[in-house]
XYZ file of C-alpha atoms in Angstrom:
661
model
C 22.784 7.242 -31.263
C 20.099 6.315 -33.735
C 18.649 3.590 -31.520
C 18.289 5.991 -28.582
C 16.705 8.644 -30.787
C 14.253 6.210 -32.350
C 13.336 4.637 -29.026
C 12.690 8.033 -27.454
C 10.707 9.209 -30.456
C 8.505 6.123 -30.280
C 7.895 6.221 -26.525
C 7.282 9.976 -26.377
C 5.240 10.007 -29.614
C 6.943 13.312 -30.440
C 8.949 12.093 -33.402
C 12.617 12.816 -34.018
C 13.104 16.557 -33.747
C 16.863 16.713 -34.189
C 19.936 14.576 -33.732
C 21.755 17.551 -32.246
C 22.081 17.846 -28.469
C 20.670 20.956 -26.840
C 22.202 22.268 -23.611
C 20.590 24.843 -21.322
C 22.712 27.057 -19.102
C 20.509 28.510 -16.361
C 22.152 31.309 -14.362
C 21.383 34.344 -12.249
C 23.389 37.325 -13.493
C 22.789 39.345 -10.295
C 26.042 38.118 -8.775
C 27.960 35.110 -7.532
C 28.654 32.035 -9.640
C 25.954 32.797 -12.201
C 27.266 36.158 -13.364
C 30.875 35.033 -12.982
C 30.758 31.683 -14.761
C 27.836 31.693 -17.219
C 29.909 32.609 -20.270
C 32.825 30.306 -19.461
C 30.398 27.414 -18.846
C 28.654 28.095 -22.169
C 31.879 28.217 -24.178
C 33.198 25.105 -22.412
C 29.982 23.227 -23.223
C 30.253 24.279 -26.869
C 33.861 23.105 -26.930
C 32.917 19.680 -25.507
C 30.037 19.318 -27.963
C 32.390 19.997 -30.858
C 34.818 17.367 -29.570
C 32.091 14.690 -29.831
C 31.075 15.713 -33.320
C 28.586 18.582 -33.123
C 29.959 21.210 -35.489
C 27.216 23.712 -34.671
C 26.500 23.337 -30.942
C 23.029 24.224 -29.663
C 23.442 26.059 -26.362
C 20.631 28.145 -24.856
C 21.075 30.696 -22.092
C 18.195 31.021 -19.607
C 19.341 34.027 -17.624
C 17.803 35.754 -14.621
C 18.317 39.485 -14.198
C 17.235 41.887 -11.429
C 14.828 44.769 -12.137
C 16.523 47.896 -13.561
C 14.998 50.357 -11.093
C 17.649 50.980 -8.399
C 20.783 52.946 -9.248
C 22.476 51.890 -5.997
C 21.697 48.223 -6.462
C 24.822 46.049 -6.581
C 22.993 43.058 -8.183
C 21.981 45.405 -11.002
C 25.613 46.473 -11.414
C 26.646 42.812 -11.603
C 23.934 42.073 -14.175
C 25.008 45.097 -16.246
C 28.606 43.846 -16.311
C 27.556 40.276 -17.181
C 25.291 41.459 -19.999
C 28.062 43.657 -21.404
C 30.355 40.626 -21.488
C 27.609 38.578 -23.137
C 26.973 41.278 -25.752
C 30.731 41.528 -26.359
C 30.907 37.871 -27.437
C 27.356 37.321 -28.647
C 26.885 36.371 -32.286
C 30.632 36.121 -32.932
C 31.247 39.860 -32.554
C 34.494 39.050 -30.727
C 36.395 35.812 -30.409
C 36.438 34.108 -27.046
C 39.682 32.524 -25.888
C 40.540 31.128 -22.488
C 42.769 28.478 -20.954
C 41.586 26.559 -17.878
C 44.378 24.009 -17.706
C 48.023 24.629 -18.701
C 48.228 21.028 -19.926
C 45.440 21.605 -22.450
C 45.046 23.847 -25.409
C 42.998 27.010 -24.870
C 39.304 27.040 -25.731
C 38.736 29.374 -28.638
C 35.334 30.153 -30.159
C 34.349 32.843 -32.660
C 30.596 32.080 -32.792
C 29.355 33.408 -29.457
C 28.285 31.535 -26.297
C 24.544 30.994 -26.954
C 22.420 30.311 -29.978
C 19.535 31.926 -28.086
C 19.410 34.128 -24.985
C 16.180 34.105 -22.955
C 15.922 36.730 -20.225
C 13.684 36.462 -17.159
C 13.356 39.301 -14.682
C 13.420 38.561 -10.970
C 11.011 40.110 -8.519
C 11.872 43.441 -6.929
C 12.320 41.886 -3.487
C 13.691 38.381 -2.825
C 10.318 37.007 -1.718
C 10.551 33.176 -1.508
C 7.124 32.771 -3.128
C 8.078 35.057 -6.004
C 11.422 33.296 -6.429
C 9.605 29.960 -6.590
C 7.203 31.405 -9.136
C 10.022 32.737 -11.306
C 11.990 29.491 -11.091
C 8.792 27.646 -11.995
C 8.402 29.869 -15.053
C 11.828 28.853 -16.366
C 11.360 25.184 -15.434
C 8.010 25.078 -17.235
C 9.480 26.820 -20.282
C 12.309 24.261 -20.534
C 9.869 21.412 -20.023
C 7.582 22.693 -22.780
C 10.602 23.278 -24.995
C 12.011 19.773 -24.630
C 9.203 17.374 -23.911
C 6.072 18.633 -25.698
C 5.093 19.592 -29.262
C 5.116 23.211 -28.082
C 8.915 23.258 -28.221
C 8.971 22.429 -31.926
C 6.331 25.086 -32.630
C 8.332 27.694 -30.702
C 11.470 26.765 -32.636
C 9.595 27.347 -35.894
C 8.444 30.774 -34.676
C 12.014 31.718 -33.710
C 13.317 30.648 -37.111
C 10.765 32.947 -38.732
C 11.788 35.788 -36.399
C 15.443 35.207 -37.242
C 14.551 35.451 -40.912
C 12.949 38.838 -40.237
C 16.163 40.022 -38.526
C 17.928 40.583 -41.833
C 20.577 42.868 -40.317
C 21.409 40.160 -37.781
C 21.092 42.564 -34.880
C 22.209 41.040 -31.580
C 18.975 40.260 -29.791
C 17.675 38.643 -26.610
C 14.295 36.990 -26.124
C 12.407 37.917 -22.970
C 9.390 35.724 -22.445
C 6.538 34.998 -20.056
C 3.846 32.404 -19.827
C 0.647 31.659 -17.987
C -0.587 28.155 -17.417
C -4.164 27.007 -16.887
C -3.614 23.452 -15.763
C -5.857 20.507 -15.103
C -3.546 19.220 -12.369
C -4.507 15.587 -12.708
C -1.200 14.236 -11.315
C -1.409 16.619 -8.368
C -5.096 15.860 -7.771
C -4.286 12.160 -8.007
C -1.460 12.591 -5.493
C -3.685 14.534 -3.091
C -6.518 12.059 -3.623
C -4.182 9.142 -2.945
C -3.084 10.665 0.335
C -6.591 11.572 1.440
C -8.156 8.325 0.218
C -5.657 6.257 2.194
C -6.552 8.374 5.207
C -10.264 7.980 4.471
C -9.938 4.200 4.316
C -8.434 4.110 7.809
C -10.984 6.642 9.043
C -13.733 4.369 7.714
C -12.337 1.696 10.002
C -12.559 4.139 12.906
C -15.964 5.764 12.427
C -18.383 5.533 15.326
C -21.471 5.599 13.156
C -23.180 2.240 13.657
C -26.807 3.012 12.786
C -26.542 1.306 9.384
C -24.908 -1.755 10.974
C -27.441 -2.555 13.680
C -29.819 -4.635 11.610
C -27.215 -6.692 9.678
C -25.253 -7.356 12.878
C -28.421 -8.404 14.677
C -29.184 -10.834 11.831
C -25.605 -12.128 11.910
C -25.700 -12.625 15.675
C -29.057 -14.400 15.477
C -27.517 -16.927 13.117
C -24.151 -17.388 14.831
C -25.524 -17.196 18.375
C -27.558 -20.253 17.521
C -24.687 -21.955 15.692
C -22.555 -21.616 18.799
C -25.486 -22.885 20.929
C -25.567 -19.748 23.053
C -29.344 -19.348 23.172
C -30.749 -19.963 26.657
C -32.665 -23.075 25.644
C -29.599 -24.490 23.926
C -27.304 -23.789 26.888
C -29.734 -25.456 29.306
C -30.144 -28.389 26.922
C -26.351 -28.817 26.748
C -26.109 -29.005 30.548
C -28.964 -31.485 30.709
C -27.296 -33.617 28.064
C -24.102 -33.644 30.106
C -26.073 -34.842 33.118
C -27.770 -37.519 31.055
C -24.417 -38.655 29.657
C -22.996 -38.836 33.173
C -25.956 -40.888 34.515
C -26.523 -42.756 31.233
C -30.187 -41.949 31.700
C -32.476 -38.993 32.217
C -31.895 -37.729 35.783
C -35.598 -37.825 36.641
C -35.809 -41.452 35.654
C -32.773 -42.185 37.794
C -34.429 -40.482 40.783
C -37.645 -42.355 40.095
C -35.739 -45.638 39.872
C -34.126 -44.979 43.247
C -37.538 -44.376 44.804
C -39.458 -47.170 43.065
C -38.621 -49.962 45.617
C -39.645 -47.641 48.435
C -42.956 -46.941 46.760
C -43.700 -50.676 46.694
C -42.829 -50.902 50.373
C -44.957 -47.859 51.160
C -47.981 -49.302 49.387
C -47.559 -52.523 51.405
C -47.160 -50.469 54.603
C -43.664 -51.915 55.068
C -41.576 -48.746 54.432
C -38.793 -48.587 56.997
C -37.237 -45.218 57.995
C -33.701 -46.536 57.557
C -34.404 -47.772 54.025
C -35.930 -44.424 53.132
C -32.991 -42.565 54.669
C -30.488 -44.623 52.668
C -32.208 -43.854 49.354
C -32.548 -40.179 50.194
C -28.840 -40.080 51.052
C -27.993 -41.575 47.644
C -30.109 -38.934 45.919
C -28.454 -36.192 47.976
C -25.134 -37.652 46.883
C -26.144 -36.792 43.336
C -27.849 -33.425 43.721
C -26.381 -32.256 47.023
C -28.033 -30.408 49.851
C -29.323 -26.831 49.744
C -26.784 -24.043 50.154
C -27.933 -23.323 53.683
C -26.698 -26.758 54.782
C -23.087 -25.984 53.803
C -22.498 -29.670 53.122
C -20.493 -31.163 50.331
C -21.941 -30.616 46.887
C -23.409 -33.555 45.083
C -21.761 -35.452 42.293
C -23.825 -33.758 39.586
C -22.815 -30.353 40.866
C -19.185 -31.286 40.229
C -20.045 -32.542 36.746
C -21.820 -29.277 35.959
C -18.981 -27.184 37.423
C -16.352 -28.854 35.223
C -18.587 -28.566 32.168
C -19.425 -24.961 32.982
C -15.753 -24.016 33.170
C -15.123 -25.537 29.755
C -18.233 -24.106 28.102
C -17.632 -20.648 29.580
C -14.050 -20.625 28.313
C -15.232 -21.654 24.840
C -17.980 -19.012 24.841
C -15.605 -16.272 25.992
C -13.111 -17.250 23.276
C -15.972 -17.085 20.788
C -16.710 -13.480 21.785
C -13.054 -12.486 21.397
C -12.945 -14.226 18.015
C -16.112 -12.471 16.902
C -14.698 -9.099 17.927
C -11.555 -9.718 15.867
C -13.609 -11.084 12.979
C -15.717 -7.924 12.766
C -12.564 -5.763 12.821
C -11.221 -7.640 9.792
C -14.439 -7.353 7.762
C -14.501 -4.360 5.360
C -18.237 -3.979 5.893
C -17.942 -3.731 9.686
C -14.434 -2.912 11.007
C -14.236 -1.205 14.418
C -17.764 0.230 14.465
C -19.074 -3.237 13.644
C -17.019 -4.781 16.431
C -18.295 -2.193 18.905
C -21.886 -2.643 17.775
C -21.533 -6.413 18.078
C -20.118 -6.080 21.615
C -23.025 -3.780 22.498
C -25.664 -6.103 21.069
C -24.109 -9.151 22.735
C -24.196 -7.266 26.026
C -27.879 -6.482 25.524
C -28.647 -10.118 24.736
C -26.844 -11.416 27.795
C -28.446 -8.824 30.071
C -31.917 -9.780 28.844
C -31.174 -13.428 29.613
C -29.835 -12.615 33.077
C -32.779 -10.334 33.813
C -35.115 -13.178 32.922
C -33.258 -15.806 34.981
C -32.173 -14.025 38.147
C -35.641 -13.343 39.652
C -36.687 -16.994 39.193
C -33.618 -18.196 41.060
C -34.742 -16.639 44.342
C -38.096 -18.439 44.122
C -36.370 -21.674 43.157
C -33.927 -21.476 46.106
C -36.865 -20.942 48.442
C -38.754 -23.908 46.990
C -35.703 -26.185 47.185
C -35.101 -25.341 50.840
C -38.760 -25.818 51.735
C -38.846 -29.212 50.000
C -35.627 -30.264 51.695
C -37.029 -29.300 55.100
C -40.227 -31.161 54.308
C -38.276 -34.281 53.372
C -36.415 -34.175 56.685
C -39.606 -33.630 58.642
C -41.419 -36.452 56.851
C -38.477 -38.765 57.385
C -38.692 -38.019 61.118
C -42.445 -38.530 61.121
C -41.993 -41.870 59.371
C -39.925 -43.094 62.315
C -42.622 -42.025 64.812
C -45.543 -43.518 62.928
C -46.903 -46.810 64.331
C -45.443 -46.291 67.841
C -48.574 -44.996 69.450
C -48.152 -41.533 68.053
C -51.417 -40.072 66.897
C -51.131 -38.809 63.321
C -51.130 -39.898 59.713
C -50.485 -43.517 58.919
C -47.051 -44.732 57.901
C -48.272 -45.474 54.383
C -49.508 -41.937 53.811
C -46.363 -40.439 55.344
C -44.216 -42.684 53.146
C -46.038 -41.724 49.967
C -45.745 -38.042 50.864
C -42.022 -38.484 51.703
C -41.267 -40.144 48.389
C -43.152 -37.513 46.380
C -41.426 -34.678 48.236
C -38.024 -36.320 47.746
C -38.619 -36.587 43.983
C -39.773 -32.977 43.788
C -36.754 -31.855 45.795
C -34.337 -33.764 43.531
C -35.912 -32.273 40.408
C -35.925 -28.719 41.691
C -32.472 -29.067 43.184
C -31.168 -30.256 39.827
C -33.002 -27.411 38.082
C -31.320 -24.987 40.474
C -27.890 -26.487 39.758
C -28.443 -26.098 36.022
C -29.750 -22.577 36.530
C -26.669 -21.621 38.551
C -24.172 -22.822 35.953
C -26.260 -21.163 33.246
C -26.175 -17.885 35.150
C -22.446 -18.354 35.700
C -21.853 -18.817 31.965
C -23.795 -15.698 30.971
C -22.261 -13.647 33.772
C -18.864 -14.748 32.500
C -19.782 -13.537 29.004
C -20.976 -10.230 30.379
C -17.762 -9.910 32.352
C -15.529 -10.489 29.314
C -17.249 -7.888 27.100
C -15.369 -4.918 28.680
C -12.127 -6.693 27.757
C -13.363 -7.059 24.177
C -14.205 -3.356 24.139
C -10.799 -2.503 25.592
C -9.100 -4.350 22.731
C -11.193 -2.411 20.214
C -10.266 0.846 21.964
C -6.555 0.014 21.770
C -6.867 -0.779 18.071
C -8.712 2.508 17.573
C -5.984 4.455 19.363
C -3.181 2.976 17.232
C -5.097 3.324 13.975
C -6.022 6.940 14.751
C -2.312 7.769 14.826
C -1.877 5.825 11.588
C -4.693 7.802 9.936
C -3.053 11.057 10.950
C 0.249 9.912 9.457
C -1.447 8.735 6.262
C -2.976 12.181 5.850
C 0.433 13.815 6.013
C 0.794 17.411 7.033
C -1.769 18.605 4.500
C 1.049 20.421 2.787
C -0.147 22.391 -0.256
C 0.775 21.015 -3.661
C 1.443 24.138 -5.683
C 1.752 24.266 -9.431
C 5.104 25.995 -10.070
C 5.258 29.030 -12.282
C 2.663 31.652 -13.179
C -0.824 30.300 -13.603
C -3.720 28.689 -11.846
C -5.264 25.283 -11.620
C -8.551 24.398 -13.268
C -10.627 23.142 -10.373
C -14.362 22.593 -9.915
C -16.449 25.628 -9.029
C -16.250 26.386 -5.326
C -13.017 24.440 -4.866
C -9.924 26.456 -4.040
C -7.336 23.779 -3.270
C -6.081 20.413 -4.389
C -7.299 18.853 -1.163
C -10.731 20.271 -1.871
C -10.683 18.814 -5.383
C -9.490 15.487 -3.986
C -12.253 15.444 -1.383
C -14.900 16.178 -3.997
C -13.564 13.431 -6.251
C -13.427 10.899 -3.422
C -16.843 11.969 -2.165
C -18.347 11.164 -5.555
C -17.001 7.600 -5.571
C -19.747 4.983 -5.122
C -19.692 3.477 -1.649
C -19.844 0.035 -3.223
C -16.628 0.746 -5.156
C -14.832 1.687 -1.944
C -16.154 -1.449 -0.251
C -14.947 -3.578 -3.166
C -11.515 -1.928 -2.864
C -11.395 -2.879 0.806
C -12.459 -6.429 0.045
C -9.802 -6.706 -2.646
C -7.044 -5.466 -0.335
C -8.120 -7.313 2.814
C -6.434 -10.556 1.753
C -3.088 -8.802 1.356
C -3.579 -6.844 4.583
C -4.037 -10.149 6.375
C -1.142 -11.825 4.568
C 1.419 -9.025 4.792
C 0.489 -7.213 7.997
C -1.417 -9.692 10.123
C -4.724 -7.986 9.401
C -6.057 -4.763 10.878
C -5.449 -6.180 14.342
C -1.819 -6.834 13.374
C -1.438 -3.212 12.268
C -2.410 -2.086 15.747
C 0.031 -4.378 17.528
C 3.143 -4.265 15.312
C 4.873 -0.887 14.761
C 6.882 -2.311 11.851
C 3.677 -3.353 10.125
C 2.275 0.151 10.458
C 5.418 1.673 8.927
C 5.279 -0.722 5.969
C 1.531 -0.384 5.575
C 1.464 3.311 4.660
C 3.446 3.114 1.373
C 1.596 -0.084 0.503
C -1.892 1.366 0.996
C -0.811 4.526 -0.849
C 0.250 2.476 -3.885
C -2.963 0.440 -3.810
C -5.045 3.596 -3.439
C -3.280 5.288 -6.337
C -3.923 2.334 -8.649
C -7.567 2.285 -7.608
C -8.080 6.033 -8.090
C -6.054 6.364 -11.290
C -8.627 4.344 -13.224
C -11.474 6.504 -11.892
C -10.050 10.031 -12.123
C -11.094 11.551 -15.412
C -8.405 11.757 -18.073
C -10.150 14.230 -20.404
C -8.144 17.114 -21.853
C -7.567 20.421 -20.095
C -9.808 22.419 -22.452
C -12.807 20.188 -21.774
C -12.144 20.478 -18.041
C -11.866 24.277 -18.421
C -15.255 24.612 -20.055
C -16.835 22.138 -17.679
C -15.720 24.116 -14.636
C -15.630 27.625 -16.118
C -17.288 30.518 -14.348
C -20.278 32.246 -15.968
C -19.680 34.714 -18.812
C -17.799 37.782 -17.596
C -15.780 35.866 -15.000
C -14.379 33.581 -17.681
C -13.557 36.562 -19.927
C -11.808 38.247 -17.010
C -9.807 35.116 -16.311
C -8.681 34.798 -19.942
C -7.656 38.453 -20.141
C -5.798 38.139 -16.838
C -3.975 35.054 -18.128
C -2.976 36.899 -21.307
C -1.741 39.942 -19.397
C 0.227 37.931 -16.849
C 1.947 36.000 -19.653
C 3.596 39.214 -20.878
C 7.400 39.408 -20.416
C 8.552 41.678 -17.593
C 11.406 43.002 -19.737
C 10.454 45.460 -22.463
C 12.380 47.802 -24.768
C 13.840 51.019 -23.368
C 13.172 52.613 -26.771
C 9.424 52.738 -26.014
C 8.403 51.221 -29.333
C 6.081 48.293 -29.893
C 7.804 44.963 -29.724
C 7.610 42.199 -32.253
C 5.700 39.605 -30.257
C 4.960 35.930 -30.715
C 1.828 34.820 -28.856
C 1.594 31.056 -28.744
C -1.528 29.473 -27.271
C -0.966 25.798 -26.511
C -3.823 23.444 -25.833
C -5.440 20.209 -26.962
C -6.085 19.693 -30.643
C -9.711 18.930 -29.793
C -12.889 20.893 -30.441
C -12.668 22.287 -26.919
C -9.039 23.261 -27.494
C -10.029 25.224 -30.594
C -12.961 26.700 -28.673
C -10.533 27.946 -26.026
C -8.294 29.624 -28.597
C -11.299 31.237 -30.265
C -12.562 32.531 -26.915
C -9.198 34.165 -26.242
C -8.883 35.487 -29.796
C -12.260 37.200 -29.450
C -10.994 39.084 -26.416
C -7.671 40.122 -28.066
C -8.651 40.661 -31.742
C -5.491 42.667 -32.543
C -3.121 39.879 -31.521
C -2.279 37.063 -33.883
C -2.483 33.762 -32.013
C -0.115 30.973 -32.988
C -1.637 27.593 -32.100
C 0.359 24.716 -30.601
C -0.701 21.259 -29.490
C -0.568 20.369 -25.792
C -2.861 17.821 -24.205
C -2.351 18.279 -20.495
C -2.495 22.072 -20.086
C -3.651 25.351 -21.562
C -0.614 27.644 -21.834
C -0.244 31.179 -23.151
C 3.366 31.989 -24.097
C 4.333 35.540 -24.988
C 7.845 36.149 -26.257
C 9.692 39.130 -27.719
C 12.012 37.283 -30.133
C 13.758 40.406 -31.490
C 14.569 42.667 -28.527
C 17.952 44.286 -29.343
C 20.655 44.063 -26.690
C 20.934 47.830 -26.650
C 17.276 48.168 -25.614
C 17.458 45.813 -22.626
C 16.678 47.864 -19.455
C 19.466 46.096 -17.546
C 21.872 47.777 -20.009
C 20.103 51.151 -19.803
C 20.902 54.386 -17.992
C 19.857 53.310 -14.499
C 21.855 50.106 -14.773
C 24.842 52.046 -16.143
C 24.657 54.385 -13.159
C 24.630 51.449 -10.709
C 27.565 49.914 -12.573
C 29.647 53.081 -12.500
C 28.864 53.725 -8.844
C 30.169 50.308 -7.809
C 33.051 50.474 -10.292
C 34.318 53.631 -8.648
C 34.428 52.315 -5.112
C 34.902 48.583 -5.475
C 36.710 46.024 -7.559
C 35.389 45.707 -11.071
C 32.326 43.414 -11.359
C 33.796 42.074 -14.619
C 35.350 38.623 -14.735
C 37.553 39.345 -17.750
C 40.273 41.856 -16.891
C 42.025 41.365 -20.227
C 39.322 43.341 -22.012
C 39.069 47.130 -21.834
C 35.335 47.399 -21.142
C 35.224 51.165 -21.535
């Protein structure tokens, strides 16, 4: 329809080439369905095209044939028979008539099965790589024919060749091509796969040298914000004690002792009064550990507070570990470095505190013993016992009691402080274990994202234009990715982190939910492709060729090799020079013209026909006027194979109503 034609012309930017449908029949004439059905399929297609209004159907035969070098080869015998049938009907030499359904009229056609017959020779042995190469040759030829400006140029060349064929000799058109491709889609595909893998591997790297200083700065700030510095922890415990007593503890102790001091100065301090006050103070601070008595009230206050503060601090460390994992700048190496630095901080604090505790315990016990001794001496003073006066003993008792209370309280605070930091040190292995589990799951994910490193091969004869020293698509992808600025990759991670958190529960969620991991891979591949597509160069193939070309003679050798390998495998049995069309397709840029000139210089006796093609450099060599009678698969060797199998087996012909001899 006109609307479909116009829409396609506009979107493809190729213009309207024809309003006539073109059908390709691709078949292998070496045997089986191809050699048995090719002609019937072609005539049936022509019949259907006529029924919908195409008076002059455009049907092209793309036919594979085996090499004509083995007289005992049954595939060659089959190909010989199929080509004889094709020649019998080709160009309207004989009318075709066949009935496939008794309820329908027979199909009758006097114009031949194909408007054009293109022959492609198979490899001598059925090597899978060679079969893929040959199939790629035909696929690329059809693609160029239909979907690029090359097809229109080739049609023009064939029209000129047909004009030369004034006697209208039945001809076939063997062809070959060689493609020098800038495989941008393939490089993009490989880069997408490897970039997605690289992103996950970045999360897993163990290199932390560049993170030490920023993490140290971050911890300095947030350690203080969470009041985890030693001075701040001690201050928090002291504040709790002050809140409990509604006054500074030392002032409370001093207030307890103040009435006794007045009595001591008046020499009226009674042992029982002193013992009562000391008991009240011990009720607050408790007795030394050696006494194994009940702990004081303030010890209980500190224990409850310590449990709460330790739980909060431990939760903070777990939260920090998860936070670092979710930060594109840090990820797992950042989390591990943070755990390591936190461990070093805590150990330094413990190493500073633990030695002082032993001295403090010793001092507290000595003061406690002194208080007990002085209290006993106070009871003996004034009863004829020679010794210090009651007033001096009382003053000494009160001072020792105050010192004991202070140091005992200091020891209590020190113990809960040590307990808090020991708790933090004890939870760090659990934080590290979580990071290790995340690493294990993500390592498997990275391996999956990388795929099996399967090669992405350009089908058909040719080679890819890759940077010097690069021999594979993965190598080209790695070089491209390696040249990306680190800041660009970091910005990509920052841009995708929000969605990773929203859709998959963050990086931590990916490690804990198998379904998230399965959904993540196609998502990160799509995001990676969009990111890379804008950064992978889109310049034409000729510019890429000259950018990456080898020096002098190597480039000349490559161009000559490309020209030689583009030659058709099927040549005339008559041994005469063939009429050849050599079409060199490439960009219509200065570099495209430079490429054609470079090739023309190396083959001065060949007339090059230029054609426009942006994405590749392609050399097409076609013999547009090879007579049927000069096709090797209809020559003497093929005839011998045919007769040999005809004599001992059923005829390889499909039409038994025709006397082929």
